[in-house]
């Protein structure tokens, strides 16, 4: 399975005895190895917009072939990154998180991603675009680490994920595949057809349906989850009117539904206790498979993508034009409070559409001067509407925020929270390589970008919003008279932000021998600023009113101006040196990268009250070492090994959010500081942490993987393929405040596959085991919102699964 898989991870702590037992069966044939006939397969990538051997590309690239993705039934990018060091893509609290080397965007609809995703060259910068199935009928996935600002553009400040789908073939072929996991009742069906339509036109169609009943139970509503239902289809036409011209037309459609997100509370001081209203917010302290919620969380996403790609050979260069339209809409029901009572629940609808046009010229390569030049334009429209359906903070138990409540008899029809953003950008770029001699080259690139963002941000005031004070509900704050509804509403229309950036990259590449290439690079990157979509504070004016009736008095006081929403662009200066080596006469490869990335104005998001607010940290540095190896020990036995060390810390971050224990009980939990640097002394004060020198989120010190595959030739036409991998992640944080209660434990995941297949007839029957040691892991951990009851929740990841896979290729 891993013959084409380039970068995997080796465990840096002792493997448990069950792992050793499983792997020992696969390693029995290793005795008496010889390397004379074995060769590792060459991997071709397009990381620099040309087809090149991975070993010749002077940047850090991890790849996985479409064959490997299919063999292990990997249906999400989250699963794929289990095998790749220093990469973490996961389903967060509301939107997916994409992190490379400890750098990512976090949760906020106003964010662009720090890791750009590209599918056949089309940019997908919104987090939700990575939450859908992106692994159907792929040629390969390339993960480029470090800023990729020249050839891939803005908002690739941490790296890029480049996905290449399979193109139509000149010969007729097809695949029918099914997968069934009886324990989770997971089913996956895929059909692929490809071949010629006329003499110059070929087509390809891929359709996948996937469903699962899940492993998690909502004990309050007696519902199982996550209940997934997914449909995905892609159709591609290739027209070659001449041997110099290729036109590719592609359309994709997806419908992805999930009900019952696996959220559990793993720590709390109020388990089973009633609030003053008799509610029990946390009836159980959950394990991985049991949680409690008063509503069924759900997410329904529909996607469309149409792309037209033209490749025209002009002798002196290849002209490529990529025109694309992509869109999605999402309906979501969210149990925002993460507890079993109606403390706060939301519904939201988000629509997004994007048109992009890229034109580039790429020289053939192999000349004294090789060059690439191009231009890019994009316009995108994001509309998000949110409604709070339930609100009574006091149901959550002891509170860390004011006790807000909706008084039902006063509620109006409107409770809209609107965030509409129109973004337009254009850029020009060029890169040139001077091949000084056959073994030495220098590369330099520039990209200039301009972008405009126009935003309307509105939360309509609601006359039903008040706060509890003893036995009364007040609609204005006594003393000041400020209306509670105005403290949680605003109207900021017509906001606009213009910015431009110029980034560069310089690279030196030296082939010290025919089998060893060394490189060094310096590059910069920019991630655009924007507006905080989660801001729930007051607008420019706050009305005064009667505390008991909420009637305005006609007086107003100043509130916040629109600048409170704005966050600045993020910048990076990155250094990398590396080596790519072929060993043992082609039987092995070893790649090494040492990197350092220095960030300014790092964009971060943190859970404050019931929303994830965004801002800029001061400075941060991500540095480390990555080592990847492949070995073709024999014609039948292949081994992969990878290990990564990461040191990613804040250099300057003095205004970080305090933890709930620090705010609620500062005497016993110091570290929440006033502006003068002294500790706050009571829960009535506000302050911030100084996290300078502390770790970034999603930045485990060590991540590693080991994989092994042996092919048993049973007869001339039959083979048995056995494969296993062990994947290790050190402990890390997913919550920005670095509360020790939210730390993720280190974990080791073991997967295996055994497949019987016919070499001639194209059928395969396989057993696929994932997380065989049933390791308990979380994609996300954070404070339970609103409460200071020492309560914490997490989004759990799947338990052990064993599935039967059947495939017929013809």
Coordinates of C-alpha atoms in Angstrom, one line a residue, residues 107-508:
X107 CA -12.0 29.0 14.5
X108 CA -13.5 32.2 13.1
X109 CA -15.6 32.7 10.0
X110 CA -13.6 35.9 9.2
X111 CA -10.3 34.0 8.8
X112 CA -8.7 32.9 5.6
X113 CA -6.7 29.7 6.1
X114 CA -3.0 29.7 6.8
X115 CA -2.8 26.5 4.8
X116 CA -4.0 27.0 1.3
X117 CA -5.8 24.0 -0.4
X118 CA -5.7 23.6 -4.2
X119 CA -7.7 21.0 -6.2
X120 CA -6.3 20.8 -9.7
X121 CA -4.9 24.3 -9.3
X122 CA -8.2 25.8 -8.0
X123 CA -7.8 27.6 -4.7
X124 CA -10.1 26.6 -1.8
X125 CA -9.3 29.1 1.0
X126 CA -12.4 28.6 3.3
X127 CA -12.1 26.1 6.1
X128 CA -15.4 24.5 5.2
X129 CA -14.0 23.6 1.8
X130 CA -11.6 21.2 3.5
X131 CA -14.4 19.5 5.6
X132 CA -16.0 17.7 2.7
X133 CA -14.7 14.6 1.0
X134 CA -11.7 15.4 -1.0
X135 CA -10.2 11.9 -1.6
X136 CA -12.3 10.4 -4.3
X137 CA -10.4 9.2 -7.4
X138 CA -7.2 11.0 -6.8
X139 CA -3.8 10.8 -8.5
X140 CA -2.0 12.1 -5.5
X141 CA -2.0 14.6 -2.6
X142 CA 1.1 16.8 -2.1
X143 CA 1.6 18.7 1.1
X144 CA 4.1 21.6 0.8
X145 CA 5.5 22.8 4.1
X146 CA 6.5 26.4 4.8
X147 CA 5.2 29.5 3.0
X148 CA 4.4 29.0 -0.7
X149 CA 3.7 32.6 -1.6
X150 CA 5.2 32.8 -5.1
X151 CA 3.6 30.0 -7.1
X152 CA 0.5 29.3 -4.9
X153 CA -0.2 32.8 -3.7
X154 CA -1.4 34.7 -0.6
X155 CA -2.7 32.8 2.4
X156 CA -0.3 30.0 2.1
X157 CA 1.8 31.3 5.0
X158 CA 2.2 27.9 6.6
X159 CA 2.0 25.7 3.5
X160 CA -0.2 24.3 0.8
X161 CA -2.2 21.1 0.2
X162 CA -2.2 20.4 -3.5
X163 CA -4.7 17.7 -4.7
X164 CA -4.5 16.2 -8.2
X165 CA -7.5 14.2 -9.5
X166 CA -7.2 11.4 -12.1
X167 CA -7.7 12.6 -15.6
X168 CA -9.6 10.8 -18.4
X169 CA -7.8 7.9 -20.0
X170 CA -7.3 6.9 -23.6
X171 CA -8.3 3.3 -22.9
X172 CA -11.5 2.2 -21.3
X173 CA -11.2 1.3 -17.6
X174 CA -13.3 1.3 -14.5
X175 CA -13.4 0.5 -10.8
X176 CA -16.2 -0.7 -8.6
X177 CA -15.5 -0.7 -4.9
X178 CA -17.4 -1.3 -1.7
X179 CA -16.4 -1.1 2.0
X180 CA -18.4 -2.3 5.1
X181 CA -17.6 -1.9 8.8
X182 CA -20.2 -3.9 10.7
X183 CA -19.3 -2.4 14.1
X184 CA -19.9 1.2 13.1
X185 CA -22.3 0.3 10.2
X186 CA -20.1 2.3 7.9
X187 CA -20.7 1.7 4.2
X188 CA -18.8 3.2 1.3
X189 CA -19.5 2.6 -2.4
X190 CA -17.4 4.0 -5.3
X191 CA -17.9 3.7 -9.1
X192 CA -15.4 5.0 -11.6
X193 CA -15.6 4.9 -15.4
X194 CA -13.1 6.3 -17.8
X195 CA -12.2 6.1 -21.5
X196 CA -12.5 7.6 -25.0
X197 CA -15.7 9.1 -26.3
X198 CA -14.5 10.2 -29.7
X199 CA -11.1 10.3 -31.4
X200 CA -10.1 13.5 -29.6
X201 CA -12.4 13.5 -26.5
X202 CA -12.2 11.3 -23.4
X203 CA -14.2 11.4 -20.3
X204 CA -14.1 10.2 -16.7
X205 CA -16.9 9.9 -14.1
X206 CA -16.4 9.1 -10.4
X207 CA -19.3 8.7 -7.9
X208 CA -19.0 7.9 -4.2
X209 CA -21.7 7.3 -1.6
X210 CA -20.8 7.0 2.1
X211 CA -22.8 6.5 5.2
X212 CA -22.2 5.7 8.9
X213 CA -24.2 5.3 12.1
X214 CA -21.3 6.3 14.2
X215 CA -20.0 5.2 17.6
X216 CA -21.3 8.0 19.9
X217 CA -24.5 8.2 21.9
X218 CA -26.4 11.3 23.1
X219 CA -27.8 9.9 26.3
X220 CA -30.2 12.9 26.7
X221 CA -32.0 12.4 23.4
X222 CA -31.2 8.7 22.9
X223 CA -29.6 9.4 19.5
X224 CA -26.5 7.9 17.9
X225 CA -23.8 9.8 16.0
X226 CA -22.0 11.0 14.1
X227 CA -24.6 9.9 11.6
X228 CA -23.0 10.7 8.2
X229 CA -24.6 10.6 4.8
X230 CA -22.4 11.7 1.9
X231 CA -22.7 11.9 -1.9
X232 CA -20.0 13.1 -4.2
X233 CA -19.7 13.0 -8.0
X234 CA -17.0 14.3 -10.4
X235 CA -17.2 14.4 -14.2
X236 CA -14.2 15.3 -16.4
X237 CA -13.9 15.8 -20.1
X238 CA -10.6 16.0 -21.9
X239 CA -10.5 17.4 -25.5
X240 CA -7.3 17.3 -27.5
X241 CA -8.0 19.1 -30.8
X242 CA -4.3 18.9 -31.7
X243 CA -1.1 17.5 -30.2
X244 CA -0.3 21.0 -28.8
X245 CA -3.7 21.8 -27.2
X246 CA -5.5 20.2 -24.3
X247 CA -8.8 21.4 -22.8
X248 CA -10.1 19.9 -19.5
X249 CA -13.6 20.6 -18.3
X250 CA -14.6 19.4 -14.8
X251 CA -17.7 19.6 -12.7
X252 CA -18.0 18.4 -9.1
X253 CA -21.1 18.1 -6.8
X254 CA -21.2 17.1 -3.2
X255 CA -23.9 16.7 -0.5
X256 CA -22.5 16.0 3.0
X257 CA -24.7 15.6 6.0
X258 CA -23.6 14.9 9.6
X259 CA -25.9 14.6 12.6
X260 CA -24.8 14.1 16.2
X261 CA -21.2 15.4 16.6
X262 CA -19.2 13.3 19.1
X263 CA -18.8 15.9 21.8
X264 CA -18.1 14.7 25.4
X265 CA -17.4 16.4 28.7
X266 CA -14.4 14.7 30.2
X267 CA -13.9 16.8 33.4
X268 CA -16.4 18.7 35.6
X269 CA -17.1 19.6 39.2
X270 CA -20.9 19.6 38.8
X271 CA -21.6 16.2 37.3
X272 CA -25.2 15.3 38.1
X273 CA -25.9 18.5 40.1
X274 CA -28.9 20.6 39.6
X275 CA -28.9 24.4 39.0
X276 CA -31.3 26.7 40.8
X277 CA -33.9 26.0 38.1
X278 CA -33.7 22.3 38.6
X279 CA -31.8 21.6 35.4
X280 CA -28.9 19.1 35.3
X281 CA -26.4 20.5 32.7
X282 CA -24.0 17.6 33.0
X283 CA -25.8 14.4 33.8
X284 CA -22.8 12.1 33.1
X285 CA -19.1 12.4 32.9
X286 CA -18.6 11.0 29.5
X287 CA -16.3 8.5 28.0
X288 CA -15.5 8.5 24.3
X289 CA -18.9 6.9 23.3
X290 CA -21.4 8.8 25.6
X291 CA -22.3 12.5 25.7
X292 CA -25.2 14.7 26.6
X293 CA -26.9 17.5 24.6
X294 CA -30.3 19.0 24.5
X295 CA -30.3 19.4 20.7
X296 CA -29.0 17.2 17.9
X297 CA -26.1 19.0 16.4
X298 CA -26.1 18.8 12.6
X299 CA -24.2 20.2 9.6
X300 CA -25.5 20.0 6.0
X301 CA -23.1 21.1 3.2
X302 CA -23.7 21.2 -0.5
X303 CA -20.9 22.0 -2.9
X304 CA -20.5 22.9 -6.6
X305 CA -17.4 23.4 -8.6
X306 CA -16.9 23.9 -12.3
X307 CA -13.4 24.4 -13.8
X308 CA -12.1 24.8 -17.3
X309 CA -8.3 24.3 -17.8
X310 CA -6.5 25.0 -21.1
X311 CA -2.9 23.8 -21.7
X312 CA -1.4 25.2 -24.9
X313 CA 2.1 24.3 -26.0
X314 CA 3.7 27.4 -27.6
X315 CA 7.2 25.9 -28.1
X316 CA 8.9 28.5 -25.9
X317 CA 6.5 27.8 -23.1
X318 CA 3.2 26.2 -22.0
X319 CA 0.3 28.6 -21.6
X320 CA -2.1 27.5 -18.9
X321 CA -5.5 29.1 -18.2
X322 CA -7.6 27.9 -15.2
X323 CA -11.1 29.4 -15.0
X324 CA -13.1 28.2 -12.0
X325 CA -16.4 28.7 -10.1
X326 CA -16.8 27.1 -6.7
X327 CA -19.6 27.5 -4.2
X328 CA -21.1 25.9 -1.1
X329 CA -23.9 26.4 1.3
X330 CA -24.2 25.1 4.8
X331 CA -27.0 24.8 7.3
X332 CA -25.9 24.1 10.9
X333 CA -27.6 23.4 14.3
X334 CA -25.2 23.9 17.1
X335 CA -25.3 23.0 20.8
X336 CA -23.1 26.0 21.6
X337 CA -23.0 25.4 25.4
X338 CA -21.9 21.8 25.1
X339 CA -24.2 20.7 27.9
X340 CA -27.6 18.9 28.2
X341 CA -29.7 22.0 28.8
X342 CA -30.9 24.9 26.6
X343 CA -28.3 27.4 28.0
X344 CA -27.4 28.6 24.5
X345 CA -28.2 27.0 21.1
X346 CA -27.7 28.4 17.6
X347 CA -28.7 27.8 14.0
X348 CA -26.7 29.3 11.1
X349 CA -26.7 29.4 7.4
X350 CA -23.6 30.2 5.4
X351 CA -23.3 30.6 1.6
X352 CA -20.1 31.2 -0.3
X353 CA -19.3 31.5 -4.0
X354 CA -16.0 32.2 -5.7
X355 CA -14.8 32.9 -9.2
X356 CA -11.1 32.7 -10.0
X357 CA -9.0 33.1 -13.1
X358 CA -5.3 32.2 -13.4
X359 CA -3.1 32.5 -16.5
X360 CA 0.5 31.4 -16.5
X361 CA 3.4 30.7 -18.8
X362 CA 5.9 27.9 -17.9
X363 CA 9.1 27.4 -19.8
X364 CA 9.9 23.8 -20.9
X365 CA 12.7 23.5 -18.3
X366 CA 16.2 22.2 -18.8
X367 CA 17.6 25.5 -20.2
X368 CA 20.1 27.9 -18.8
X369 CA 17.3 30.0 -17.6
X370 CA 14.0 28.4 -16.7
X371 CA 11.1 30.7 -15.8
X372 CA 7.4 30.9 -14.8
X373 CA 5.2 34.0 -15.0
X374 CA 1.5 34.5 -14.4
X375 CA -1.4 36.5 -13.1
X376 CA -4.3 35.6 -10.8
X377 CA -7.7 37.2 -10.1
X378 CA -10.4 36.1 -7.6
X379 CA -13.7 37.5 -6.4
X380 CA -15.5 35.8 -3.5
X381 CA -18.8 36.5 -1.6
X382 CA -19.5 35.1 1.9
X383 CA -22.9 35.5 3.5
X384 CA -23.5 34.2 7.0
X385 CA -26.7 34.5 9.0
X386 CA -27.0 33.2 12.5
X387 CA -29.9 32.9 15.0
X388 CA -29.8 32.1 18.7
X389 CA -32.7 29.8 19.4
X390 CA -32.3 29.3 23.1
X391 CA -30.6 31.5 25.7
X392 CA -30.5 31.1 29.5
X393 CA -27.0 31.1 30.7
X394 CA -28.0 30.3 34.3
X395 CA -28.8 26.8 33.2
X396 CA -25.1 26.1 32.8
X397 CA -24.4 26.2 36.5
X398 CA -21.8 28.5 38.1
X399 CA -21.1 31.2 35.5
X400 CA -17.9 32.9 34.3
X401 CA -20.0 35.5 32.4
X402 CA -23.1 37.6 33.1
X403 CA -26.3 35.6 33.4
X404 CA -28.0 36.5 30.1
X405 CA -31.5 35.2 29.3
X406 CA -34.2 35.5 26.7
X407 CA -37.6 36.3 28.2
X408 CA -39.9 34.4 25.9
X409 CA -42.9 36.7 26.1
X410 CA -40.8 39.7 24.9
X411 CA -39.1 38.0 22.0
X412 CA -39.6 39.5 18.6
X413 CA -39.4 37.8 15.2
X414 CA -35.9 39.1 14.4
X415 CA -32.8 37.7 16.1
X416 CA -30.4 37.9 13.2
X417 CA -26.6 38.0 13.3
X418 CA -25.3 38.9 9.8
X419 CA -21.8 38.8 8.4
X420 CA -21.5 39.5 4.7
X421 CA -18.1 39.8 3.1
X422 CA -17.1 40.6 -0.5
X423 CA -13.4 40.1 -1.2
X424 CA -11.6 40.9 -4.5
X425 CA -7.9 40.2 -5.1
X426 CA -5.4 40.1 -7.9
X427 CA -1.8 39.3 -8.2
X428 CA 1.1 38.9 -10.6
X429 CA 4.0 36.6 -10.1
X430 CA 7.3 35.5 -11.7
X431 CA 10.0 33.0 -10.8
X432 CA 13.3 32.3 -12.6
X433 CA 16.0 29.7 -12.2
X434 CA 19.5 30.2 -13.4
X435 CA 21.2 26.8 -14.0
X436 CA 24.8 28.0 -13.6
X437 CA 26.2 24.5 -14.3
X438 CA 24.6 21.1 -14.5
X439 CA 24.9 20.7 -10.7
X440 CA 24.2 24.2 -9.4
X441 CA 21.2 26.5 -9.8
X442 CA 19.8 29.6 -8.2
X443 CA 16.1 30.4 -8.1
X444 CA 14.3 33.7 -7.2
X445 CA 10.7 34.6 -7.3
X446 CA 8.4 37.6 -6.6
X447 CA 4.6 37.9 -6.2
X448 CA 2.7 41.2 -5.8
X449 CA -0.9 41.0 -4.5
X450 CA -3.7 43.5 -3.8
X451 CA -6.9 42.7 -2.0
X452 CA -10.1 44.6 -0.9
X453 CA -12.6 43.3 1.6
X454 CA -16.0 44.9 2.1
X455 CA -18.0 43.8 5.1
X456 CA -21.5 44.4 6.6
X457 CA -21.6 43.2 10.2
X458 CA -24.9 43.4 12.1
X459 CA -26.4 41.9 15.2
X460 CA -30.0 43.2 15.6
X461 CA -31.0 44.3 19.2
X462 CA -33.5 42.0 20.8
X463 CA -35.9 43.4 23.4
X464 CA -36.1 40.0 25.1
X465 CA -32.5 40.0 26.1
X466 CA -31.8 40.6 29.8
X467 CA -29.8 39.3 32.7
X468 CA -30.8 37.6 35.9
X469 CA -30.1 39.5 39.2
X470 CA -31.4 37.4 42.1
X471 CA -35.0 36.6 41.4
X472 CA -35.4 39.5 38.9
X473 CA -34.7 39.9 35.2
X474 CA -33.2 43.2 34.3
X475 CA -33.1 44.7 30.8
X476 CA -30.6 47.5 31.6
X477 CA -27.6 47.7 33.9
X478 CA -28.5 49.4 37.2
X479 CA -26.4 52.5 37.8
X480 CA -25.3 53.0 34.2
X481 CA -28.7 52.3 32.6
X482 CA -27.1 50.7 29.5
X483 CA -29.5 48.4 27.7
X484 CA -28.4 44.7 27.8
X485 CA -29.6 44.3 24.2
X486 CA -27.3 47.1 23.0
X487 CA -24.3 45.5 24.8
X488 CA -24.8 42.4 22.6
X489 CA -25.8 44.2 19.3
X490 CA -24.3 46.5 16.7
X491 CA -24.6 47.7 13.2
X492 CA -21.4 48.2 11.2
X493 CA -22.3 48.5 7.5
X494 CA -19.9 49.4 4.7
X495 CA -16.6 48.4 6.4
X496 CA -13.7 48.2 4.0
X497 CA -10.1 47.1 4.1
X498 CA -7.5 47.4 1.4
X499 CA -4.1 45.9 1.6
X500 CA -1.2 44.9 -0.6
X501 CA 1.8 42.7 -0.2
X502 CA 5.1 41.9 -2.0
X503 CA 6.7 38.5 -1.2
X504 CA 9.9 36.9 -2.4
X505 CA 11.6 33.6 -2.4
X506 CA 15.3 32.8 -3.0
X507 CA 16.6 29.2 -3.4
X508 CA 20.0 27.6 -4.0

